[in-house]
């Protein structure tokens, strides 16, 4: 299957700093990427949908100024957690689609953010 | 709107016993249904998916699931549990195969030796 890679897999930062997480589709052009957040021992909640070259569409309750999403190319989407606080600590997972004729989402390995 | 309910946040079985993880869905359109497995601190791995073809879907690692429209269910089964099956399992629904998934809350499977 198609490969989606996230980087970094783990990041620890100080409160107040910004952290960028990358999601790359390695062997296909991802026209659409989805960002999910997973709290400890909880399910995955959709944060936003990003289409290449367009502004991201955020789910209700997700602060777009806090979680900046950029999808500047067909193989890369980034999630930047701005002015991170301990409550932003979570597991962030991206998924991508766009492989021609294939109706399937491909998930990245996830990025664990810990804000001290 | 679509939703998924996974009955039982934690299921414990003995090694070699039948695994049954329950999933019921709600959807206003014919659903696409998925089961994913997640090991600690890892991403999601697709076990199997239902896309309106055969109602009995076979997946990886010996898992299978049956789509029952009348019961709005998509339960996951495996005849004989292995220790390596211990993980978190998520059922998910979407309107098509490449639209955002709505996940259930997950079921943690423990396998006892």
mmCIF file of N, CA and C in Angstrom, chain A residues 3-75:
data_model
loop_
_atom_site.group_PDB
_atom_site.id
_atom_site.type_symbol
_atom_site.label_atom_id
_atom_site.label_comp_id
_atom_site.label_asym_id
_atom_site.label_seq_id
_atom_site.Cartn_x
_atom_site.Cartn_y
_atom_site.Cartn_z
ATOM 1 N N UNK A 3 2.479 4.806 1.135
ATOM 2 C CA UNK A 3 3.190 5.122 2.368
ATOM 3 C C UNK A 3 3.011 6.587 2.737
ATOM 4 N N UNK A 4 2.657 6.800 3.986
ATOM 5 C CA UNK A 4 2.568 8.145 4.540
ATOM 6 C C UNK A 4 3.504 8.201 5.737
ATOM 7 N N UNK A 5 4.354 9.210 5.753
ATOM 8 C CA UNK A 5 5.347 9.310 6.810
ATOM 9 C C UNK A 5 5.170 10.605 7.591
ATOM 10 N N UNK A 6 5.269 10.503 8.908
ATOM 11 C CA UNK A 6 5.197 11.673 9.756
ATOM 12 C C UNK A 6 6.536 11.908 10.431
ATOM 13 N N UNK A 7 6.834 13.195 10.651
ATOM 14 C CA UNK A 7 8.084 13.543 11.320
ATOM 15 C C UNK A 7 7.879 14.831 12.117
ATOM 16 N N UNK A 8 8.329 14.903 13.349
ATOM 17 C CA UNK A 8 9.021 13.845 14.085
ATOM 18 C C UNK A 8 8.029 12.840 14.683
ATOM 19 N N UNK A 9 8.504 11.705 15.076
ATOM 20 C CA UNK A 9 7.639 10.726 15.713
ATOM 21 C C UNK A 9 7.393 11.091 17.182
ATOM 22 N N UNK A 10 8.394 11.733 17.776
ATOM 23 C CA UNK A 10 8.232 12.209 19.145
ATOM 24 C C UNK A 10 8.881 13.581 19.253
ATOM 25 N N UNK A 11 8.229 14.462 19.976
ATOM 26 C CA UNK A 11 8.810 15.780 20.220
ATOM 27 C C UNK A 11 8.415 16.260 21.607
ATOM 28 N N UNK A 12 9.398 16.815 22.295
ATOM 29 C CA UNK A 12 9.173 17.408 23.614
ATOM 30 C C UNK A 12 9.550 18.870 23.511
ATOM 31 N N UNK A 13 8.682 19.726 23.970
ATOM 32 C CA UNK A 13 8.985 21.152 23.883
ATOM 33 C C UNK A 13 8.554 21.858 25.158
ATOM 34 N N UNK A 14 9.047 23.068 25.301
ATOM 35 C CA UNK A 14 8.677 23.886 26.455
ATOM 36 C C UNK A 14 7.391 24.633 26.159
ATOM 37 N N UNK A 15 6.655 24.900 27.191
ATOM 38 C CA UNK A 15 5.425 25.654 27.059
ATOM 39 C C UNK A 15 5.710 27.016 26.438
ATOM 40 N N UNK A 16 4.890 27.399 25.482
ATOM 41 C CA UNK A 16 5.058 28.684 24.824
ATOM 42 C C UNK A 16 5.769 28.625 23.491
ATOM 43 N N UNK A 17 6.403 27.521 23.211
ATOM 44 C CA UNK A 17 7.091 27.377 21.923
ATOM 45 C C UNK A 17 6.130 26.792 20.895
ATOM 46 N N UNK A 18 6.553 26.850 19.633
ATOM 47 C CA UNK A 18 5.750 26.299 18.534
ATOM 48 C C UNK A 18 6.426 25.058 17.985
ATOM 49 N N UNK A 19 5.623 24.132 17.579
ATOM 50 C CA UNK A 19 6.138 22.858 17.081
ATOM 51 C C UNK A 19 5.495 22.547 15.740
ATOM 52 N N UNK A 20 6.312 22.108 14.786
ATOM 53 C CA UNK A 20 5.806 21.764 13.464
ATOM 54 C C UNK A 20 5.911 20.266 13.252
ATOM 55 N N UNK A 21 4.825 19.675 12.796
ATOM 56 C CA UNK A 21 4.787 18.246 12.471
ATOM 57 C C UNK A 21 4.532 18.110 10.972
ATOM 58 N N UNK A 22 5.330 17.276 10.335
ATOM 59 C CA UNK A 22 5.201 17.084 8.895
ATOM 60 C C UNK A 22 4.529 15.756 8.570
ATOM 61 N N UNK A 23 3.747 15.788 7.522
ATOM 62 C CA UNK A 23 3.091 14.578 7.020
ATOM 63 C C UNK A 23 3.385 14.504 5.525
ATOM 64 N N UNK A 24 4.059 13.462 5.122
ATOM 65 C CA UNK A 24 4.461 13.319 3.724
ATOM 66 C C UNK A 24 3.888 12.051 3.105
ATOM 67 N N UNK A 25 3.369 12.189 1.908
ATOM 68 C CA UNK A 25 3.011 11.005 1.131
ATOM 69 C C UNK A 25 4.231 10.672 0.274
ATOM 70 N N UNK A 26 4.771 9.486 0.476
ATOM 71 C CA UNK A 26 6.069 9.162 -0.122
ATOM 72 C C UNK A 26 5.973 8.650 -1.550
ATOM 73 N N UNK A 27 4.871 8.032 -1.901
ATOM 74 C CA UNK A 27 4.821 7.417 -3.228
ATOM 75 C C UNK A 27 3.529 7.708 -3.969
ATOM 76 N N UNK A 28 2.828 8.763 -3.542
ATOM 77 C CA UNK A 28 1.653 9.178 -4.302
ATOM 78 C C UNK A 28 1.372 10.641 -4.013
ATOM 79 N N UNK A 29 0.539 11.220 -4.843
ATOM 80 C CA UNK A 29 0.187 12.619 -4.660
ATOM 81 C C UNK A 29 -1.090 12.710 -3.833
ATOM 82 N N UNK A 30 -0.956 13.308 -2.680
ATOM 83 C CA UNK A 30 -2.070 13.379 -1.744
ATOM 84 C C UNK A 30 -2.841 14.673 -1.952
ATOM 85 N N UNK A 31 -3.951 14.590 -2.608
ATOM 86 C CA UNK A 31 -4.743 15.787 -2.827
ATOM 87 C C UNK A 31 -5.428 16.253 -1.554
ATOM 88 N N UNK A 32 -5.688 15.324 -0.666
ATOM 89 C CA UNK A 32 -6.358 15.658 0.587
ATOM 90 C C UNK A 32 -5.650 14.970 1.749
ATOM 91 N N UNK A 33 -5.449 15.724 2.811
ATOM 92 C CA UNK A 33 -4.880 15.153 4.034
ATOM 93 C C UNK A 33 -5.779 15.514 5.213
ATOM 94 N N UNK A 34 -5.879 14.594 6.124
ATOM 95 C CA UNK A 34 -6.679 14.794 7.321
ATOM 96 C C UNK A 34 -5.767 14.722 8.536
ATOM 97 N N UNK A 35 -6.012 15.595 9.495
ATOM 98 C CA UNK A 35 -5.252 15.569 10.742
ATOM 99 C C UNK A 35 -6.181 15.158 11.885
ATOM 100 N N UNK A 36 -5.697 14.179 12.640
ATOM 101 C CA UNK A 36 -6.451 13.683 13.783
ATOM 102 C C UNK A 36 -5.631 13.921 15.051
ATOM 103 N N UNK A 37 -6.352 13.991 16.153
ATOM 104 C CA UNK A 37 -5.719 14.097 17.458
ATOM 105 C C UNK A 37 -6.258 12.970 18.327
ATOM 106 N N UNK A 38 -5.355 12.346 19.039
ATOM 107 C CA UNK A 38 -5.752 11.245 19.904
ATOM 108 C C UNK A 38 -5.266 11.528 21.318
ATOM 109 N N UNK A 39 -6.213 11.680 22.238
ATOM 110 C CA UNK A 39 -5.883 11.859 23.642
ATOM 111 C C UNK A 39 -5.553 10.490 24.243
ATOM 112 N N UNK A 40 -4.818 10.472 25.352
ATOM 113 C CA UNK A 40 -4.452 9.187 25.962
ATOM 114 C C UNK A 40 -5.663 8.317 26.239
ATOM 115 N N UNK A 41 -5.581 7.089 25.796
ATOM 116 C CA UNK A 41 -6.631 6.102 26.001
ATOM 117 C C UNK A 41 -7.976 6.550 25.415
ATOM 118 N N UNK A 42 -7.915 7.376 24.398
ATOM 119 C CA UNK A 42 -9.135 7.864 23.758
ATOM 120 C C UNK A 42 -9.100 7.598 22.269
ATOM 121 N N UNK A 43 -10.200 7.903 21.637
ATOM 122 C CA UNK A 43 -10.290 7.674 20.203
ATOM 123 C C UNK A 43 -9.664 8.824 19.426
ATOM 124 N N UNK A 44 -9.703 8.717 18.116
ATOM 125 C CA UNK A 44 -9.144 9.741 17.254
ATOM 126 C C UNK A 44 -10.236 10.738 16.887
ATOM 127 N N UNK A 45 -9.907 11.997 17.047
ATOM 128 C CA UNK A 45 -10.847 13.055 16.705
ATOM 129 C C UNK A 45 -10.308 13.816 15.503
ATOM 130 N N UNK A 46 -11.130 13.978 14.494
ATOM 131 C CA UNK A 46 -10.723 14.726 13.316
ATOM 132 C C UNK A 46 -10.565 16.194 13.686
ATOM 133 N N UNK A 47 -9.403 16.754 13.354
ATOM 134 C CA UNK A 47 -9.152 18.160 13.636
ATOM 135 C C UNK A 47 -9.474 19.017 12.423
ATOM 136 N N UNK A 48 -8.961 18.594 11.275
ATOM 137 C CA UNK A 48 -9.099 19.428 10.080
ATOM 138 C C UNK A 48 -8.836 18.617 8.829
ATOM 139 N N UNK A 49 -9.330 19.170 7.748
ATOM 140 C CA UNK A 49 -9.129 18.599 6.415
ATOM 141 C C UNK A 49 -8.365 19.611 5.599
ATOM 142 N N UNK A 50 -7.304 19.172 4.959
ATOM 143 C CA UNK A 50 -6.555 20.103 4.117
ATOM 144 C C UNK A 50 -6.470 19.577 2.694
ATOM 145 N N UNK A 51 -6.793 20.467 1.771
ATOM 146 C CA UNK A 51 -6.660 20.156 0.354
ATOM 147 C C UNK A 51 -5.495 20.956 -0.207
ATOM 148 N N UNK A 52 -4.734 20.353 -1.067
ATOM 149 C CA UNK A 52 -3.550 20.994 -1.614
ATOM 150 C C UNK A 52 -3.914 22.332 -2.242
ATOM 151 N N UNK A 53 -3.206 23.360 -1.812
ATOM 152 C CA UNK A 53 -3.390 24.687 -2.367
ATOM 153 C C UNK A 53 -4.553 25.476 -1.805
ATOM 154 N N UNK A 54 -5.274 24.899 -0.838
ATOM 155 C CA UNK A 54 -6.424 25.590 -0.247
ATOM 156 C C UNK A 54 -6.236 25.734 1.256
ATOM 157 N N UNK A 55 -7.052 26.597 1.831
ATOM 158 C CA UNK A 55 -7.040 26.714 3.288
ATOM 159 C C UNK A 55 -7.687 25.475 3.898
ATOM 160 N N UNK A 56 -7.190 25.114 5.051
ATOM 161 C CA UNK A 56 -7.734 23.937 5.719
ATOM 162 C C UNK A 56 -9.124 24.218 6.263
ATOM 163 N N UNK A 57 -9.920 23.175 6.323
ATOM 164 C CA UNK A 57 -11.251 23.245 6.931
ATOM 165 C C UNK A 57 -11.185 22.596 8.297
ATOM 166 N N UNK A 58 -11.495 23.377 9.335
ATOM 167 C CA UNK A 58 -11.350 22.897 10.693
ATOM 168 C C UNK A 58 -12.680 22.380 11.230
ATOM 169 N N UNK A 59 -12.591 21.375 12.062
ATOM 170 C CA UNK A 59 -13.785 20.867 12.731
ATOM 171 C C UNK A 59 -14.186 21.827 13.854
ATOM 172 N N UNK A 60 -15.435 21.730 14.208
ATOM 173 C CA UNK A 60 -15.948 22.599 15.260
ATOM 174 C C UNK A 60 -15.180 22.375 16.555
ATOM 175 N N UNK A 61 -14.784 23.470 17.169
ATOM 176 C CA UNK A 61 -14.083 23.378 18.439
ATOM 177 C C UNK A 61 -12.574 23.361 18.310
ATOM 178 N N UNK A 62 -12.055 23.263 17.108
ATOM 179 C CA UNK A 62 -10.604 23.261 16.896
ATOM 180 C C UNK A 62 -10.167 24.682 16.556
ATOM 181 N N UNK A 63 -9.204 25.210 17.319
ATOM 182 C CA UNK A 63 -8.749 26.584 17.110
ATOM 183 C C UNK A 63 -7.793 26.647 15.928
ATOM 184 N N UNK A 64 -8.213 27.296 14.877
ATOM 185 C CA UNK A 64 -7.381 27.350 13.681
ATOM 186 C C UNK A 64 -6.141 28.198 13.879
ATOM 187 N N UNK A 65 -6.186 29.158 14.796
ATOM 188 C CA UNK A 65 -4.998 29.967 15.061
ATOM 189 C C UNK A 65 -4.005 29.238 15.944
ATOM 190 N N UNK A 66 -4.482 28.219 16.625
ATOM 191 C CA UNK A 66 -3.620 27.421 17.490
ATOM 192 C C UNK A 66 -2.959 26.300 16.685
ATOM 193 N N UNK A 67 -3.749 25.707 15.832
ATOM 194 C CA UNK A 67 -3.276 24.580 15.021
ATOM 195 C C UNK A 67 -3.263 25.015 13.549
ATOM 196 N N UNK A 68 -2.094 25.455 13.111
ATOM 197 C CA UNK A 68 -1.950 25.950 11.749
ATOM 198 C C UNK A 68 -1.633 24.795 10.811
ATOM 199 N N UNK A 69 -2.440 24.670 9.787
ATOM 200 C CA UNK A 69 -2.243 23.588 8.826
ATOM 201 C C UNK A 69 -1.962 24.170 7.457
ATOM 202 N N UNK A 70 -0.903 23.643 6.853
ATOM 203 C CA UNK A 70 -0.485 24.093 5.533
ATOM 204 C C UNK A 70 -0.338 22.886 4.630
ATOM 205 N N UNK A 71 -0.870 22.971 3.432
ATOM 206 C CA UNK A 71 -0.793 21.855 2.474
ATOM 207 C C UNK A 71 -0.325 22.444 1.155
ATOM 208 N N UNK A 72 0.940 22.832 1.148
ATOM 209 C CA UNK A 72 1.470 23.609 0.039
ATOM 210 C C UNK A 72 1.811 22.774 -1.185
ATOM 211 N N UNK A 73 1.994 21.478 -0.987
ATOM 212 C CA UNK A 73 2.327 20.639 -2.142
ATOM 213 C C UNK A 73 1.528 19.353 -2.074
ATOM 214 N N UNK A 74 1.574 18.592 -3.125
ATOM 215 C CA UNK A 74 0.798 17.349 -3.197
ATOM 216 C C UNK A 74 1.409 16.223 -2.371
ATOM 217 N N UNK A 75 2.558 16.476 -1.767
ATOM 218 C CA UNK A 75 3.179 15.419 -0.979
ATOM 219 C C UNK A 75 3.465 15.839 0.453
#
